[in-house]
PDB file of C-alpha atoms and ligand atoms in Angstrom:
ATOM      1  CA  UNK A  26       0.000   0.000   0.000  1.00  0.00           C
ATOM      2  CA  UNK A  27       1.114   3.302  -0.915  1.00  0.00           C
ATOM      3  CA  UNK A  28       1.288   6.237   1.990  1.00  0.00           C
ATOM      4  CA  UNK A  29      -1.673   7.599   0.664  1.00  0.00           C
ATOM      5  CA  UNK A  30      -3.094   5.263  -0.247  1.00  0.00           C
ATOM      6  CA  UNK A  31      -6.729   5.346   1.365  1.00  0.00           C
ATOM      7  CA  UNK A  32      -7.028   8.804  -0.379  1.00  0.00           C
ATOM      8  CA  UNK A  33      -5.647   7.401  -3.718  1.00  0.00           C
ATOM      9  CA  UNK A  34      -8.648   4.800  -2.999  1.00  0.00           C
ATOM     10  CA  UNK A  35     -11.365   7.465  -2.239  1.00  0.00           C
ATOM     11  CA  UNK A  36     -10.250   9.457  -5.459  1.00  0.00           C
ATOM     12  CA  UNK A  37     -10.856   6.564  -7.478  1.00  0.00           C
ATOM     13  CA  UNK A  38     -14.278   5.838  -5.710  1.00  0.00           C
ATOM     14  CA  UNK A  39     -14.969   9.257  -6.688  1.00  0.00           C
ATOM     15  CA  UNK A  40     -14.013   9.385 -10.439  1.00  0.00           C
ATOM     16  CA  UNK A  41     -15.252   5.585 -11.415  1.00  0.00           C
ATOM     17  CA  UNK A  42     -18.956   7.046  -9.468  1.00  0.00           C
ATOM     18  CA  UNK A  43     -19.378   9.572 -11.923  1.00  0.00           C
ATOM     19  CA  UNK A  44     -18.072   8.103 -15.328  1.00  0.00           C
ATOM     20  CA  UNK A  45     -20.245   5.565 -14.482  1.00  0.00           C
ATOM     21  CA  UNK A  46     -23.147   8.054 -13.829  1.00  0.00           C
ATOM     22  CA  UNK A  47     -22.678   9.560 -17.409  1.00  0.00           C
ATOM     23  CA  UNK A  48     -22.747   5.907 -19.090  1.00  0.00           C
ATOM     24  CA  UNK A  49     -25.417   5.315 -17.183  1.00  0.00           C
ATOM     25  CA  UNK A  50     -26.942   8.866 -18.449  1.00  0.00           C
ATOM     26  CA  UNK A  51     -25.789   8.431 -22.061  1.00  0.00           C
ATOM     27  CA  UNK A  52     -27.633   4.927 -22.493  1.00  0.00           C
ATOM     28  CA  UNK A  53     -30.491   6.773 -20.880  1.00  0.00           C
ATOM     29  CA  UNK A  54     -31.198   9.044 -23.803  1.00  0.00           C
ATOM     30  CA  UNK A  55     -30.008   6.536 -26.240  1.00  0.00           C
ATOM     31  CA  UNK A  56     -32.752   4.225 -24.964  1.00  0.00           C
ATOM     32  CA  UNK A  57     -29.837   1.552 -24.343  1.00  0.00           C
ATOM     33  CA  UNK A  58     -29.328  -0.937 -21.002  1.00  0.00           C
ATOM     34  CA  UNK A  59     -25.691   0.612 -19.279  1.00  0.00           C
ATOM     35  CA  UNK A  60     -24.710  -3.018 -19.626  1.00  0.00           C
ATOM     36  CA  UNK A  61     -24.306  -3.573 -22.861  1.00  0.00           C
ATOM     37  CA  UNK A  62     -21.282  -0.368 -22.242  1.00  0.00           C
ATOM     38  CA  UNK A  63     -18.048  -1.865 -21.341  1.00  0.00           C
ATOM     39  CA  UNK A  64     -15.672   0.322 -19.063  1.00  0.00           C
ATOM     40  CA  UNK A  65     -11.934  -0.009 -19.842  1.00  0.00           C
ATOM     41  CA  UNK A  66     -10.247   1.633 -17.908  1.00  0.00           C
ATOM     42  CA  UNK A  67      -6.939   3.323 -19.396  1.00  0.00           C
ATOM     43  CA  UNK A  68      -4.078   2.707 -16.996  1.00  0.00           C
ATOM     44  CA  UNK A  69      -1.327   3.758 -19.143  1.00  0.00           C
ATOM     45  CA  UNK A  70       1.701   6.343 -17.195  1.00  0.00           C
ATOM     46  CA  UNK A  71      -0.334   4.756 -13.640  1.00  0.00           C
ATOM     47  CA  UNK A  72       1.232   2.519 -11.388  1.00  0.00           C
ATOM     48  CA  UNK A  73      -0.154  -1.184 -10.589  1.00  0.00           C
ATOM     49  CA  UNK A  74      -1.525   0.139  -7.832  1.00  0.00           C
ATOM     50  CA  UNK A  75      -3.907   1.936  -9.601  1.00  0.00           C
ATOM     51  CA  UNK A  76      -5.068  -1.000 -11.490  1.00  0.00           C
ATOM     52  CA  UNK A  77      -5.475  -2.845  -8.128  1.00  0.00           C
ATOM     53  CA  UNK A  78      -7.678  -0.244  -6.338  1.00  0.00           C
ATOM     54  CA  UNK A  79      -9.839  -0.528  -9.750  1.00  0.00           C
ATOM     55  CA  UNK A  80      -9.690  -4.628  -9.734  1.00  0.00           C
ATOM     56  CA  UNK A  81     -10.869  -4.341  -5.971  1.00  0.00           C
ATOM     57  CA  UNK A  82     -14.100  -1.704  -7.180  1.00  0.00           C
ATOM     58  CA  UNK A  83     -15.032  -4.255  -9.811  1.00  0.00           C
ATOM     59  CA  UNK A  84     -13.278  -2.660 -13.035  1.00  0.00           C
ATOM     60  CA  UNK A  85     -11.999  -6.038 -14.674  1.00  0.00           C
ATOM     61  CA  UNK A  86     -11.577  -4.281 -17.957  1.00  0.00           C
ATOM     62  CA  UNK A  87      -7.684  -2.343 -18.323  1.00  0.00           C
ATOM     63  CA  UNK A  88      -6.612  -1.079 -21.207  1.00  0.00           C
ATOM     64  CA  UNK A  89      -2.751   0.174 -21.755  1.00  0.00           C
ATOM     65  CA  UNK A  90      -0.929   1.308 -24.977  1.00  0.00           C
ATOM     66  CA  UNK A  91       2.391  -0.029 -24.484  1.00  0.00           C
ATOM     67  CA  UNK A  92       3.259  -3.551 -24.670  1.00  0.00           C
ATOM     68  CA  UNK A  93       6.226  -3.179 -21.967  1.00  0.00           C
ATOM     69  CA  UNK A  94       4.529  -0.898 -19.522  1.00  0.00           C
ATOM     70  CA  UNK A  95       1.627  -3.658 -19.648  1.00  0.00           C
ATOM     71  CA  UNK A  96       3.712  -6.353 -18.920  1.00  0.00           C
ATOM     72  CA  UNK A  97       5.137  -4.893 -16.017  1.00  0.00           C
ATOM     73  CA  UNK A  98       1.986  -3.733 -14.613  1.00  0.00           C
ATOM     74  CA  UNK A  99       0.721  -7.563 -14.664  1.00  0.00           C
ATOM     75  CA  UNK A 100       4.525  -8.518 -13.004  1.00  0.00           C
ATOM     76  CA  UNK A 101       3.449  -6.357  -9.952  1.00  0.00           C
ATOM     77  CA  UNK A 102      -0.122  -6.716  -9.835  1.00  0.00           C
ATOM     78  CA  UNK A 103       0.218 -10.763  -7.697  1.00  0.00           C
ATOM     79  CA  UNK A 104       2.354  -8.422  -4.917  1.00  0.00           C
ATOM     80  CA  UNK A 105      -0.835  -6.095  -4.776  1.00  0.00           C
ATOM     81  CA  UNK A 106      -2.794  -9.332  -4.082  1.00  0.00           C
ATOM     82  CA  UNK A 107      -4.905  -8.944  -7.322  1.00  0.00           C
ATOM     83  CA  UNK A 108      -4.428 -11.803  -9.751  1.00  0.00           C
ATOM     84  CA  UNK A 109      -4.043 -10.370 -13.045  1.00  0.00           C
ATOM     85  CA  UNK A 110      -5.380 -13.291 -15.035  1.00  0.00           C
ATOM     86  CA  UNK A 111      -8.676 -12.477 -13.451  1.00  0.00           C
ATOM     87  CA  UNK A 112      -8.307  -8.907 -15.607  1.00  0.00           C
ATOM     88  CA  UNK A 113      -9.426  -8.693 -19.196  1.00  0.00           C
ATOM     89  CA  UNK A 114      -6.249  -6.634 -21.064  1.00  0.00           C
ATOM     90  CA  UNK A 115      -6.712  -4.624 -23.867  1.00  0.00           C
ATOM     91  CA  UNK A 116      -4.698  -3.305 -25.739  1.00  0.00           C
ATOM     92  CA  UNK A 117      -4.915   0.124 -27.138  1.00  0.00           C
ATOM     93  CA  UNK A 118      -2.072   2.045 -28.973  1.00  0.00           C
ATOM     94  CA  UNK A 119       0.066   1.367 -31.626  1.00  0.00           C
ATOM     95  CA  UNK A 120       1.538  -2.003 -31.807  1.00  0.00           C
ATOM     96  CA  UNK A 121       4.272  -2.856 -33.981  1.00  0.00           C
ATOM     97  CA  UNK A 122       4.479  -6.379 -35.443  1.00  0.00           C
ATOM     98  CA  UNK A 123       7.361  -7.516 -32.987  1.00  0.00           C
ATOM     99  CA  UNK A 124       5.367  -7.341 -29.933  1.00  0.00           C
ATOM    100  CA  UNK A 125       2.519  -9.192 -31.087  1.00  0.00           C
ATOM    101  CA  UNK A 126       3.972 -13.008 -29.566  1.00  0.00           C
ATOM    102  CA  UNK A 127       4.487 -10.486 -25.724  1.00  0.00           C
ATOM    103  CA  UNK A 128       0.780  -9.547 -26.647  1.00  0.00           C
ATOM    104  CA  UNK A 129      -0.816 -12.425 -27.354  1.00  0.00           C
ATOM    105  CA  UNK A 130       0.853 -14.255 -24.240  1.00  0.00           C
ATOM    106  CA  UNK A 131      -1.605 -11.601 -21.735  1.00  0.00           C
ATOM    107  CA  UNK A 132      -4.137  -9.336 -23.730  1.00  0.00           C
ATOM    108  CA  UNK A 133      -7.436 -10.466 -24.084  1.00  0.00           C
ATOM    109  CA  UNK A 134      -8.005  -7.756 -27.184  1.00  0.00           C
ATOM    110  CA  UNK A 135      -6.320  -5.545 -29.327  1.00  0.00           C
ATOM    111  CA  UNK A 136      -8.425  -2.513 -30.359  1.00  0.00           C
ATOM    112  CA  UNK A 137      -5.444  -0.990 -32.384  1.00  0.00           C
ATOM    113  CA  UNK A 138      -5.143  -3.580 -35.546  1.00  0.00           C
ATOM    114  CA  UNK A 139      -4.513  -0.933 -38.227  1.00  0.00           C
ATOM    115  CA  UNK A 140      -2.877  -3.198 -40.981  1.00  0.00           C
ATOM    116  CA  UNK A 141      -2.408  -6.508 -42.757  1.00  0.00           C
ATOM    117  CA  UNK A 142       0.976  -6.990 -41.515  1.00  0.00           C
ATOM    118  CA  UNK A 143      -0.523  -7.241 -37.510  1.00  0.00           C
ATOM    119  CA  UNK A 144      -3.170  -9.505 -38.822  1.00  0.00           C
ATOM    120  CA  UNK A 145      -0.549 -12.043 -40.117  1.00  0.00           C
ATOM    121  CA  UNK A 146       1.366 -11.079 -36.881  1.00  0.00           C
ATOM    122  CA  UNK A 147      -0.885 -11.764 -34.519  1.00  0.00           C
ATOM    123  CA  UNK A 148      -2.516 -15.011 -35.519  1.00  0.00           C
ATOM    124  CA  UNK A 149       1.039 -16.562 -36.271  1.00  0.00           C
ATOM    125  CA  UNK A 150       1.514 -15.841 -32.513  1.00  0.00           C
ATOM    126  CA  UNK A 151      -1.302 -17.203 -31.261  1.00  0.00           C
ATOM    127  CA  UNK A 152      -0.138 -20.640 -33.171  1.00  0.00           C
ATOM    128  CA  UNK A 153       3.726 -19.870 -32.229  1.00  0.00           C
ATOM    129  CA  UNK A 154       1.337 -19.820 -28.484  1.00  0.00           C
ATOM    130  CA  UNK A 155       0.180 -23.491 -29.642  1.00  0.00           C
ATOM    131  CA  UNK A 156      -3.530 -21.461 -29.224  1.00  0.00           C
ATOM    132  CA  UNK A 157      -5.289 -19.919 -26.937  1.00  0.00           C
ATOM    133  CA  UNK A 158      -8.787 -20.599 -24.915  1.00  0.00           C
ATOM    134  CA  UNK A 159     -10.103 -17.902 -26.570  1.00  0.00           C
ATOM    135  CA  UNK A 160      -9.384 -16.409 -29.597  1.00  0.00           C
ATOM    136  CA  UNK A 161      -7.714 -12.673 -29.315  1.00  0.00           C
ATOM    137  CA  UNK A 162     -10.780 -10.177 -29.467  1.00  0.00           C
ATOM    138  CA  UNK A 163      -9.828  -7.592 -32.649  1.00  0.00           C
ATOM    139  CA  UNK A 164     -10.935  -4.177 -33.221  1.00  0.00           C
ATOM    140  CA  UNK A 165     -10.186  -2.786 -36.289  1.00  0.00           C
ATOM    141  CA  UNK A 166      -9.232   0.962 -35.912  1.00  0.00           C
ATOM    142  CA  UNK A 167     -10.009   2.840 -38.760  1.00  0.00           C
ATOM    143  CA  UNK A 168      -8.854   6.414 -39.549  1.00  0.00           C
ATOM    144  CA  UNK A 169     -12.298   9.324 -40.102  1.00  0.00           C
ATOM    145  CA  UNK A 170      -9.700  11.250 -41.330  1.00  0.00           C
ATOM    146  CA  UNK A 171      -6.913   9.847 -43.400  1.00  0.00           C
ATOM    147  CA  UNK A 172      -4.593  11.540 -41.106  1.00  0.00           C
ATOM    148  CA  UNK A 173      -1.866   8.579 -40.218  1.00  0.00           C
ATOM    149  CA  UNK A 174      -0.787  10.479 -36.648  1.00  0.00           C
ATOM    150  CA  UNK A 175      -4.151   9.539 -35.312  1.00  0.00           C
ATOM    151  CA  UNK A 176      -3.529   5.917 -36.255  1.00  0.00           C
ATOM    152  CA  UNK A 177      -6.223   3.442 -38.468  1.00  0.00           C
ATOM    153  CA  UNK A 178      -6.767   2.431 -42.022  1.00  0.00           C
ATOM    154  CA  UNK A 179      -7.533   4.548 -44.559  1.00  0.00           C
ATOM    155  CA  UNK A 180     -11.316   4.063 -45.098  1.00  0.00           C
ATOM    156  CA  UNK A 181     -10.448   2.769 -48.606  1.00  0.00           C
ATOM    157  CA  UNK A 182      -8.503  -0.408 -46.835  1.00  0.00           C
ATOM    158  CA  UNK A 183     -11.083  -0.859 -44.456  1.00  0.00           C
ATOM    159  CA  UNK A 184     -12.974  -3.559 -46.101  1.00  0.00           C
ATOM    160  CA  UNK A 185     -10.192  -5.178 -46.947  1.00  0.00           C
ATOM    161  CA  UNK A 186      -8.838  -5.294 -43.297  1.00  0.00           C
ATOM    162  CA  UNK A 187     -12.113  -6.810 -41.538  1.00  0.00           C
ATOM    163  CA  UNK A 188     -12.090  -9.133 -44.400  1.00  0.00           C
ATOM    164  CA  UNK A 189      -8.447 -10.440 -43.325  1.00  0.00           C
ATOM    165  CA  UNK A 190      -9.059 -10.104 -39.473  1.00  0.00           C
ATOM    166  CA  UNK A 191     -12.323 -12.307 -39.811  1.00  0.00           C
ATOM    167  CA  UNK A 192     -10.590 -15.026 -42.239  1.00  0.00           C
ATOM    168  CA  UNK A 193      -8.573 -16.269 -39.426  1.00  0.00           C
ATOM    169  CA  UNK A 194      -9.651 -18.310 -36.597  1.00  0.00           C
ATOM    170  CA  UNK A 195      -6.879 -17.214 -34.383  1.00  0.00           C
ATOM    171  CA  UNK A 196      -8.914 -13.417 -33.919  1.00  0.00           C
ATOM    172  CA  UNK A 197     -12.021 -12.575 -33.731  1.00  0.00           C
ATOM    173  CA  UNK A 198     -13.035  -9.654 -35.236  1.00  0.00           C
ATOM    174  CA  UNK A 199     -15.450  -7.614 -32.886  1.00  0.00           C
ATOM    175  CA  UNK A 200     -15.907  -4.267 -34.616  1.00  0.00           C
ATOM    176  CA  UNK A 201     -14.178  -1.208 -35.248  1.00  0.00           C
ATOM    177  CA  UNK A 202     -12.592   1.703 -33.085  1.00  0.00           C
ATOM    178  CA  UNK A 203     -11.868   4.900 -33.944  1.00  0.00           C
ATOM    179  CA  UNK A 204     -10.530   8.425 -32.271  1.00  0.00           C
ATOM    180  CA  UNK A 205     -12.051  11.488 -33.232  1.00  0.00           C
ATOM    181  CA  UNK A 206      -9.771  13.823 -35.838  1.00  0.00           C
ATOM    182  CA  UNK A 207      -9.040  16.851 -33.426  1.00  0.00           C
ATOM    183  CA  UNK A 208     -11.034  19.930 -34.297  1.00  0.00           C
ATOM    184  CA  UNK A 209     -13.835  17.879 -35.158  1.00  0.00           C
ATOM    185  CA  UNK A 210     -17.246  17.490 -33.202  1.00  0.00           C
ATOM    186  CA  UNK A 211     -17.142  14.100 -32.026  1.00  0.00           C
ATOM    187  CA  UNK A 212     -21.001  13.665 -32.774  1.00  0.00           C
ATOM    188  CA  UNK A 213     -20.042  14.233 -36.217  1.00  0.00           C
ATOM    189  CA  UNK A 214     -17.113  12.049 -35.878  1.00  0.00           C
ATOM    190  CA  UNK A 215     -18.884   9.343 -33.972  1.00  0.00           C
ATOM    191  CA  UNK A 216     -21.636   9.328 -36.516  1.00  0.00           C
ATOM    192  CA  UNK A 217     -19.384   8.563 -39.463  1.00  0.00           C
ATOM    193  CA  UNK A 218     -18.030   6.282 -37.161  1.00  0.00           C
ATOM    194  CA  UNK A 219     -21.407   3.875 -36.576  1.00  0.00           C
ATOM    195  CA  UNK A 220     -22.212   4.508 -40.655  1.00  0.00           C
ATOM    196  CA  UNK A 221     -18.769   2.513 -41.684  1.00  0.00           C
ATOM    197  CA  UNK A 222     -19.723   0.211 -38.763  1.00  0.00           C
ATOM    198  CA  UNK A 223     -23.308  -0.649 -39.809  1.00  0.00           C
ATOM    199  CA  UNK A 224     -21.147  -0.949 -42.990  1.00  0.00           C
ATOM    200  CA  UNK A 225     -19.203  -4.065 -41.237  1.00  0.00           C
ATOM    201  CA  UNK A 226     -22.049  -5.627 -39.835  1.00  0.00           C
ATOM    202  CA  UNK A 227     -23.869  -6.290 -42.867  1.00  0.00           C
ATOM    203  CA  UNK A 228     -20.598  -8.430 -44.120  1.00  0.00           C
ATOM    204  CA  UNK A 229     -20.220  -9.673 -40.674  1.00  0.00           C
ATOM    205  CA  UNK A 230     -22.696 -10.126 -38.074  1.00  0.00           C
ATOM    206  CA  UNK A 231     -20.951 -11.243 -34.986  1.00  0.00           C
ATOM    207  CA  UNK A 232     -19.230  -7.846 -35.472  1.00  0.00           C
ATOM    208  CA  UNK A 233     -21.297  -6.102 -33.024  1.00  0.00           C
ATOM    209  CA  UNK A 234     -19.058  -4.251 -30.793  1.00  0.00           C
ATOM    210  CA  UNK A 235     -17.828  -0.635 -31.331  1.00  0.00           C
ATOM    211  CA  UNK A 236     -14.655   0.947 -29.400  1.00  0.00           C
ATOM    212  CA  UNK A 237     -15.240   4.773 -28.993  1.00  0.00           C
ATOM    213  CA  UNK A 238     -15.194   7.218 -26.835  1.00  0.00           C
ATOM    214  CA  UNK A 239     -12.417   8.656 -24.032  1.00  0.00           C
ATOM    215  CA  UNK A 240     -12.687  10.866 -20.799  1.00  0.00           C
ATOM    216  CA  UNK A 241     -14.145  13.571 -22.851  1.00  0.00           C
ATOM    217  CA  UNK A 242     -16.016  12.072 -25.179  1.00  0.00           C
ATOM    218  CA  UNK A 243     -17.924   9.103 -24.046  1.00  0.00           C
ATOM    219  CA  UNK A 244     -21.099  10.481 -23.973  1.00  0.00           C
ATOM    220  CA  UNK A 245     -21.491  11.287 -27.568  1.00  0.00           C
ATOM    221  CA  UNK A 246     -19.541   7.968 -28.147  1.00  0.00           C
ATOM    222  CA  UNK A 247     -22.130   5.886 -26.344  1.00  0.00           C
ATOM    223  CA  UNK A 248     -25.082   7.315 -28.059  1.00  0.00           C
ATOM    224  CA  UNK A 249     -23.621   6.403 -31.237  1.00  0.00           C
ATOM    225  CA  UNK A 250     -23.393   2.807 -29.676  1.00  0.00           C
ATOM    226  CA  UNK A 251     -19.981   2.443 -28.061  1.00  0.00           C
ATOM    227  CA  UNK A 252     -19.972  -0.789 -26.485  1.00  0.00           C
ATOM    228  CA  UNK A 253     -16.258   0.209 -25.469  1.00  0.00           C
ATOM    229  CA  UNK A 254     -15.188   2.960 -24.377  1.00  0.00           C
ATOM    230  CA  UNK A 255     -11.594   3.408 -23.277  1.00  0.00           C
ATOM    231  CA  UNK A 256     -11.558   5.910 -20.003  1.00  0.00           C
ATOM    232  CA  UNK A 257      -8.171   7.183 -18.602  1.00  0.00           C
ATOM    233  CA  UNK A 258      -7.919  10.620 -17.731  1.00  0.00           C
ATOM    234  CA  UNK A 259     -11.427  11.407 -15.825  1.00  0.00           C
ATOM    235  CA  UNK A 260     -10.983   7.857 -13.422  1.00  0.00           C
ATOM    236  CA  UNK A 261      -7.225   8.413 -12.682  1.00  0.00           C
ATOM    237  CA  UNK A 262      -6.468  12.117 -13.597  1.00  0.00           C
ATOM    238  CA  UNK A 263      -4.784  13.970 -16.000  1.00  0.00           C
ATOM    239  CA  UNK A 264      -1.608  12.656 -17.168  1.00  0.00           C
ATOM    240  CA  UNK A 265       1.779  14.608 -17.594  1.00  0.00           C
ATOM    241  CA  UNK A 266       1.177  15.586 -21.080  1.00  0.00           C
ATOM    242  CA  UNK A 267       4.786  14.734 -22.077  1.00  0.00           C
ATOM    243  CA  UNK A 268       4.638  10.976 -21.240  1.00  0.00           C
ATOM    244  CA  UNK A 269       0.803  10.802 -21.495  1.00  0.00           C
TER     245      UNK A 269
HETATM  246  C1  LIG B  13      -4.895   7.264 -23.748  1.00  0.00           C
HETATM  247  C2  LIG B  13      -5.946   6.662 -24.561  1.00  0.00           C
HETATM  248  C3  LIG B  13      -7.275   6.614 -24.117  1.00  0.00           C
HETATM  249  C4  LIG B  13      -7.735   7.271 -22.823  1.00  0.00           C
HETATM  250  O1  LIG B  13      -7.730   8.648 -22.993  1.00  0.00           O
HETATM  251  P1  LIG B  13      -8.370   9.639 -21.872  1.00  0.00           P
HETATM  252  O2  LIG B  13      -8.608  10.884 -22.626  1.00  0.00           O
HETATM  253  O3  LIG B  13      -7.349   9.767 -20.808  1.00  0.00           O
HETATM  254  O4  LIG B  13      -9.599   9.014 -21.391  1.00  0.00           O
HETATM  255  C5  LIG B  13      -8.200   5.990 -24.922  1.00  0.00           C
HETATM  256  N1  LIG B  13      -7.863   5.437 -26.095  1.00  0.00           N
HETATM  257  C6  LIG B  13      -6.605   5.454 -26.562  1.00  0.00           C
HETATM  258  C7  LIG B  13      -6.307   4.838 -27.872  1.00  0.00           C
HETATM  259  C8  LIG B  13      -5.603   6.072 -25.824  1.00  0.00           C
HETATM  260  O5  LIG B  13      -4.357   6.110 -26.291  1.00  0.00           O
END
């Protein structure tokens, strides 16, 4: 336990009350039951500690963006008494090819899979793994804007993409995911968004999750029909923009 660590809990109390209050609020107007919303929470730049006060409050969803910090997070976590196996992991930033056997070996989803190259990647993993009891969950994250700092595929590889992700019995596709371009409204955004992924149903019905929305945009996310939605900032505070 950290020194402060009975505040550090009642912060957390705090924060995870009222993100859960606007879910709640946001499937409210969208006519939607809260539980079809899944809460991961963003741990990313927090320490393991962090992710155990969440584990104890019943947040078994944790999403980080780097394959190293991750691991080292679920190294510490057994110390903190929580078992980390009991915690979904999902994976949320950019992943480059080499990490995908690390990946595999932990995450229970990727919601970053931006290109064929990860596809091969991380289904030649999972059989370098000898399998899995589950196949990796896979979000496809496609780009609203074309603009390759924000990360996804172009819209025009989209197609293409789901096609490959769903061809191999290793993944399972779920859906998309997608970050807002900055500047935009994310109602817009998150309306273009559920278009290309009505789009991806049609080809694929078991596709029926969508990963959108962050700390400031969940709301709009979730009446667009998030099913995801990847929370760091408002349950565990602002991060140091230079490492955040
Ligand atoms: C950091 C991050 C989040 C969480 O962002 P907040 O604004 O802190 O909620 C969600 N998704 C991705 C892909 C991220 O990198």
């Amino acid at each position: 336990m950290t020194p402060h660590g009975g505040e550090r809990d009642a912060e957390i109390v705090g924060a995870l009350g009222a993100v859960r209050a606007r879910i709640a609020r946001a499937c409210q107007d969208a006519g939607r039951d809260p539980q079809s919303v899944t809460l991961v929470a963003v741990t990313k730049t927090r320490p393991a500690s962090d992710v155990a006060v969440l584990a104890r409050l019943g947040v078994h969803d944790v999403g980080e963006s780097k394959d190293q910090e991750a691991r080292a997070k679920i190294a510490e976590l057994g110390d903190l008494g929580v078992d980390p196996a009991a915690l979904r992991w999902h994976v949320v930033g950019q992943l480059q090819s080499n990490k995908a056997r690390s990946v595999v070996s932990y995450a229970h989803a990727v919601h970053s899979l931006d290109r064929p190259k990860l596809v091969r990647a991380l289904a030649d993993a999972v059989d370098a793994a000898g399998g899995r009891d589950e196949p990796l969950h896979v979000f496809v994250q496609v780009s609203l804007d074309g603009d390759p700092q924000r990360g996804g595929v172009p819209q025009a590889g989209l197609a293409e993409l789901v096609d490959a992700v769903a061809a191999r019995p290793q993944l399972r596709l779920r859906g998309l995911m997608a970050v807002p371009p900055r500047g935009e409204d994310p109602q817009r955004a998150f309306a273009r968004l559920a278009e290309l992924a009505a789009g991806v149903r049609a080809d694929h019905p078991r596709a029926d999750a969508l990963s959108a929305g962050m700390s400031d945009d969940l709301d709009a996310a979730v009446r667009h029909g998030a099913t995801h939605v990847r929370v760091g900032s408002a349950l565990l505070g602002r991060r140091d923009p230079v490492f955040g």
